[in-house]
mmCIF file of C-alpha atoms in Angstrom:
data_model
loop_
_atom_site.group_PDB
_atom_site.id
_atom_site.type_symbol
_atom_site.label_atom_id
_atom_site.label_comp_id
_atom_site.label_asym_id
_atom_site.label_seq_id
_atom_site.Cartn_x
_atom_site.Cartn_y
_atom_site.Cartn_z
ATOM 1 C CA MET A 1 -64.693 -40.818 6.249
ATOM 2 C CA GLY A 2 -66.814 -43.887 6.107
ATOM 3 C CA LYS A 3 -64.964 -45.692 3.498
ATOM 4 C CA GLY A 4 -62.723 -48.745 3.245
ATOM 5 C CA LYS A 5 -58.934 -48.876 2.173
ATOM 6 C CA ASP A 6 -60.046 -50.664 -0.806
ATOM 7 C CA GLN A 7 -62.098 -48.209 -1.924
ATOM 8 C CA LEU A 8 -60.028 -45.165 -0.884
ATOM 9 C CA LEU A 9 -57.156 -46.289 -2.499
ATOM 10 C CA ALA A 10 -59.626 -47.150 -5.965
ATOM 11 C CA ASP A 11 -60.115 -43.095 -5.839
ATOM 12 C CA CYS A 12 -56.841 -42.157 -5.418
ATOM 13 C CA GLY A 13 -55.973 -43.993 -9.097
ATOM 14 C CA LEU A 14 -52.617 -45.075 -7.502
ATOM 15 C CA SER A 15 -50.980 -48.312 -9.851
ATOM 16 C CA ALA A 16 -50.916 -51.782 -8.802
ATOM 17 C CA ASP A 17 -47.303 -50.824 -7.611
ATOM 18 C CA GLN A 18 -48.336 -47.764 -5.352
ATOM 19 C CA LYS A 19 -51.207 -49.655 -4.233
ATOM 20 C CA LYS A 20 -49.072 -52.460 -3.099
ATOM 21 C CA GLU A 21 -46.530 -49.573 -1.354
ATOM 22 C CA VAL A 22 -49.183 -48.854 0.326
ATOM 23 C CA ASP A 23 -50.176 -52.222 1.736
ATOM 24 C CA LYS A 24 -47.036 -53.128 3.368
ATOM 25 C CA HIS A 25 -46.317 -49.659 4.751
ATOM 26 C CA VAL A 26 -50.067 -49.829 6.241
ATOM 27 C CA LYS A 27 -48.794 -52.995 7.815
ATOM 28 C CA THR A 28 -46.311 -51.840 8.748
ATOM 29 C CA TYR A 29 -47.144 -49.458 10.879
ATOM 30 C CA LYS A 30 -49.853 -50.705 11.511
ATOM 31 C CA ILE A 31 -52.380 -47.947 10.088
ATOM 32 C CA SER A 32 -55.825 -47.890 10.844
ATOM 33 C CA ASP A 33 -58.895 -47.204 7.629
ATOM 34 C CA GLU A 34 -59.448 -43.501 9.453
ATOM 35 C CA GLY A 35 -55.680 -42.746 9.986
ATOM 36 C CA LEU A 36 -55.513 -44.011 6.311
ATOM 37 C CA ALA A 37 -58.169 -41.753 5.251
ATOM 38 C CA ARG A 38 -56.900 -38.561 7.059
ATOM 39 C CA ILE A 39 -53.814 -39.230 5.938
ATOM 40 C CA VAL A 40 -55.135 -39.103 1.646
ATOM 41 C CA GLN A 41 -57.397 -35.988 2.871
ATOM 42 C CA THR A 42 -54.560 -34.564 3.628
ATOM 43 C CA PHE A 43 -52.435 -35.589 0.785
ATOM 44 C CA ARG A 44 -54.904 -34.105 -1.428
ATOM 45 C CA MET A 45 -54.787 -31.203 0.824
ATOM 46 C CA PHE A 46 -51.267 -29.787 0.092
ATOM 47 C CA ASP A 47 -51.494 -31.248 -3.360
ATOM 48 C CA LYS A 48 -52.393 -27.507 -5.045
ATOM 49 C CA ASN A 49 -51.771 -28.614 -8.142
ATOM 50 C CA LYS A 50 -53.975 -31.872 -8.482
ATOM 51 C CA ASP A 51 -50.730 -33.754 -9.963
ATOM 52 C CA GLY A 52 -51.245 -36.577 -7.464
ATOM 53 C CA SER A 53 -48.008 -35.548 -6.017
ATOM 54 C CA ILE A 54 -46.431 -33.385 -3.611
ATOM 55 C CA SER A 55 -43.801 -30.713 -5.160
ATOM 56 C CA GLU A 56 -41.353 -29.140 -2.492
ATOM 57 C CA GLY A 57 -42.747 -25.632 -2.541
ATOM 58 C CA GLU A 58 -46.507 -27.512 -2.372
ATOM 59 C CA LEU A 59 -44.466 -28.848 1.375
ATOM 60 C CA LEU A 60 -43.492 -26.662 2.118
ATOM 61 C CA ASP A 61 -45.963 -23.785 1.880
ATOM 62 C CA ALA A 62 -48.615 -26.532 3.296
ATOM 63 C CA LEU A 63 -46.546 -26.856 6.888
ATOM 64 C CA ARG A 64 -46.299 -23.636 7.129
ATOM 65 C CA ASN A 65 -50.011 -23.102 6.388
ATOM 66 C CA THR A 66 -51.033 -25.852 8.690
ATOM 67 C CA ASP A 67 -48.747 -25.151 11.944
ATOM 68 C CA LYS A 68 -48.200 -21.626 13.354
ATOM 69 C CA LYS A 69 -45.577 -22.522 15.093
ATOM 70 C CA CYS A 70 -43.553 -24.862 12.847
ATOM 71 C CA ASN A 71 -41.615 -22.294 10.526
ATOM 72 C CA PRO A 72 -39.617 -25.125 8.508
ATOM 73 C CA THR A 73 -36.855 -23.651 6.208
ATOM 74 C CA LYS A 74 -36.229 -24.437 2.782
ATOM 75 C CA LYS A 75 -33.543 -26.840 3.613
ATOM 76 C CA ASP A 76 -35.370 -28.795 6.122
ATOM 77 C CA VAL A 77 -38.255 -29.192 3.612
ATOM 78 C CA GLN A 78 -35.199 -30.695 0.831
ATOM 79 C CA ALA A 79 -34.023 -32.760 3.811
ATOM 80 C CA LYS A 80 -37.823 -34.362 3.812
ATOM 81 C CA MET A 81 -37.541 -35.007 0.362
ATOM 82 C CA ASN A 82 -34.499 -36.534 -0.169
ATOM 83 C CA ALA A 83 -35.845 -38.696 2.578
ATOM 84 C CA TYR A 84 -39.022 -39.932 1.985
ATOM 85 C CA ALA A 85 -39.100 -39.005 -2.179
ATOM 86 C CA LYS A 86 -38.345 -42.787 -3.204
ATOM 87 C CA ASN A 87 -38.418 -40.915 -6.901
ATOM 88 C CA LYS A 88 -35.604 -38.659 -6.729
ATOM 89 C CA LYS A 89 -37.733 -36.141 -8.669
ATOM 90 C CA GLY A 90 -38.496 -33.962 -5.255
ATOM 91 C CA SER A 91 -42.077 -34.683 -5.464
ATOM 92 C CA LEU A 92 -43.575 -36.893 -2.759
ATOM 93 C CA ASP A 93 -46.562 -39.381 -4.176
ATOM 94 C CA LEU A 94 -48.830 -40.699 -2.096
ATOM 95 C CA PRO A 95 -47.277 -43.648 -0.774
ATOM 96 C CA ASP A 96 -44.120 -41.580 0.205
ATOM 97 C CA PHE A 97 -46.398 -38.719 2.338
ATOM 98 C CA ILE A 98 -48.236 -42.359 4.078
ATOM 99 C CA ARG A 99 -44.431 -43.335 5.467
ATOM 100 C CA MET A 100 -43.382 -39.683 6.730
ATOM 101 C CA GLN A 101 -46.927 -39.128 7.636
ATOM 102 C CA ALA A 102 -46.252 -43.028 9.616
ATOM 103 C CA GLU A 103 -42.372 -42.509 10.621
ATOM 104 C CA CYS A 104 -43.493 -38.906 12.289
ATOM 105 C CA LEU A 105 -46.314 -40.426 14.025
ATOM 106 C CA ALA A 106 -44.962 -42.886 15.330
ATOM 107 C CA GLN A 107 -41.513 -40.705 16.025
ATOM 108 C CA ALA A 108 -43.902 -38.328 18.378
ATOM 109 C CA GLY A 109 -45.099 -41.020 20.121
ATOM 110 C CA ASN A 110 -42.034 -42.578 21.271
ATOM 111 C CA LEU A 111 -40.986 -38.945 22.287
ATOM 112 C CA GLU A 112 -43.947 -38.796 24.445
ATOM 113 C CA TYR A 113 -42.965 -42.377 25.984
ATOM 114 C CA ALA A 114 -39.600 -40.579 26.802
ATOM 115 C CA PHE A 115 -41.237 -38.183 28.461
ATOM 116 C CA LYS A 116 -43.357 -40.140 30.856
ATOM 117 C CA VAL A 117 -39.638 -41.822 31.688
ATOM 118 C CA PHE A 118 -38.061 -38.639 32.920
ATOM 119 C CA ASP A 119 -41.182 -37.579 34.180
ATOM 120 C CA LYS A 120 -40.613 -39.240 37.241
ATOM 121 C CA ASP A 121 -43.746 -38.078 39.914
ATOM 122 C CA GLY A 122 -45.964 -37.869 36.645
ATOM 123 C CA ASN A 123 -46.735 -34.077 37.328
ATOM 124 C CA GLY A 124 -46.583 -33.279 33.445
ATOM 125 C CA LYS A 125 -42.880 -31.201 34.044
ATOM 126 C CA ILE A 126 -39.555 -32.417 34.197
ATOM 127 C CA SER A 127 -37.666 -31.053 36.838
ATOM 128 C CA ALA A 128 -33.545 -30.581 37.014
ATOM 129 C CA GLN A 129 -33.788 -33.154 39.180
ATOM 130 C CA GLU A 130 -35.510 -35.698 37.313
ATOM 131 C CA LEU A 131 -33.323 -35.264 34.602
ATOM 132 C CA MET A 132 -30.315 -35.423 35.997
ATOM 133 C CA ARG A 133 -31.780 -38.691 37.392
ATOM 134 C CA VAL A 134 -32.964 -40.156 34.408
ATOM 135 C CA LEU A 135 -29.418 -39.562 32.913
ATOM 136 C CA CYS A 136 -27.643 -41.190 35.311
ATOM 137 C CA GLU A 137 -29.511 -44.139 35.437
ATOM 138 C CA MET A 138 -29.566 -44.327 31.604
ATOM 139 C CA GLY A 139 -25.484 -44.222 31.889
ATOM 140 C CA GLU A 140 -25.147 -40.455 30.836
ATOM 141 C CA GLU A 141 -22.517 -38.946 32.071
ATOM 142 C CA LYS A 142 -23.853 -36.940 35.157
ATOM 143 C CA LEU A 143 -25.201 -34.134 35.251
ATOM 144 C CA LYS A 144 -24.760 -31.232 37.175
ATOM 145 C CA PRO A 145 -27.754 -29.004 39.434
ATOM 146 C CA ASN A 146 -26.566 -25.913 37.188
ATOM 147 C CA GLU A 147 -25.661 -28.083 33.392
ATOM 148 C CA ALA A 148 -29.007 -29.756 33.818
ATOM 149 C CA ARG A 149 -30.747 -25.948 34.872
ATOM 150 C CA ASP A 150 -28.976 -24.741 31.654
ATOM 151 C CA LEU A 151 -30.242 -27.716 29.371
ATOM 152 C CA ILE A 152 -34.132 -26.529 30.736
ATOM 153 C CA ALA A 153 -33.382 -22.848 30.437
ATOM 154 C CA GLU A 154 -32.636 -23.424 26.602
ATOM 155 C CA VAL A 155 -36.050 -24.592 25.213
ATOM 156 C CA ASP A 156 -38.419 -23.286 28.445
ATOM 157 C CA LYS A 157 -40.305 -20.558 26.656
ATOM 158 C CA ASP A 158 -42.860 -20.673 29.826
ATOM 159 C CA GLY A 159 -39.962 -19.193 31.995
ATOM 160 C CA ASP A 160 -40.963 -22.179 35.339
ATOM 161 C CA GLY A 161 -37.342 -24.451 35.232
ATOM 162 C CA GLN A 162 -38.940 -27.445 33.420
ATOM 163 C CA LEU A 163 -39.718 -29.195 30.350
ATOM 164 C CA ASP A 164 -43.402 -29.652 29.676
ATOM 165 C CA LEU A 165 -44.038 -32.234 26.320
ATOM 166 C CA ALA A 166 -43.863 -29.437 23.849
ATOM 167 C CA GLU A 167 -40.586 -27.862 25.342
ATOM 168 C CA PHE A 168 -39.081 -31.365 25.847
ATOM 169 C CA LYS A 169 -39.994 -31.951 22.038
ATOM 170 C CA SER A 170 -38.171 -29.135 20.857
ATOM 171 C CA LEU A 171 -34.975 -29.605 23.024
ATOM 172 C CA LEU A 172 -34.701 -33.607 21.605
ATOM 173 C CA GLN A 173 -35.484 -31.966 18.241
ATOM 174 C CA SER A 174 -32.854 -28.936 18.331
#
């Protein structure tokens, strides 16, 4: 987008307290100017009535429309609102939304790292053997081969008996 953080935030009409909160999130989550610009652009797109906040309904519609594989329920969105809306009035302001986006991105990065830990041979798939070995190394209860296969089968969308990254994320988030 080309705008620096200060100009971008000036264009958002934030209060001094909100700007401080955004600054805190930018530092905490190490958000680049480009990343912040994308988050602000997304916020504006989700804020359909342009009131400077995203309501529960706006968030539900936006999530359903931006990711066709994502079909959040009203309960899912309420949980997000409860976790991130500091005003507790059922809406997210820009600082709330920035924190929510940053934490979701951080969690996704952590899941990718965890996937690599399990994918011992680096082929982009986690086999039942790899799953059993890593869980055992972590001190978890030892899985039997049939238990590992059953666990994989719960989320194995392509039926290959192994987990790819998307299936791994689905397993951990279910």
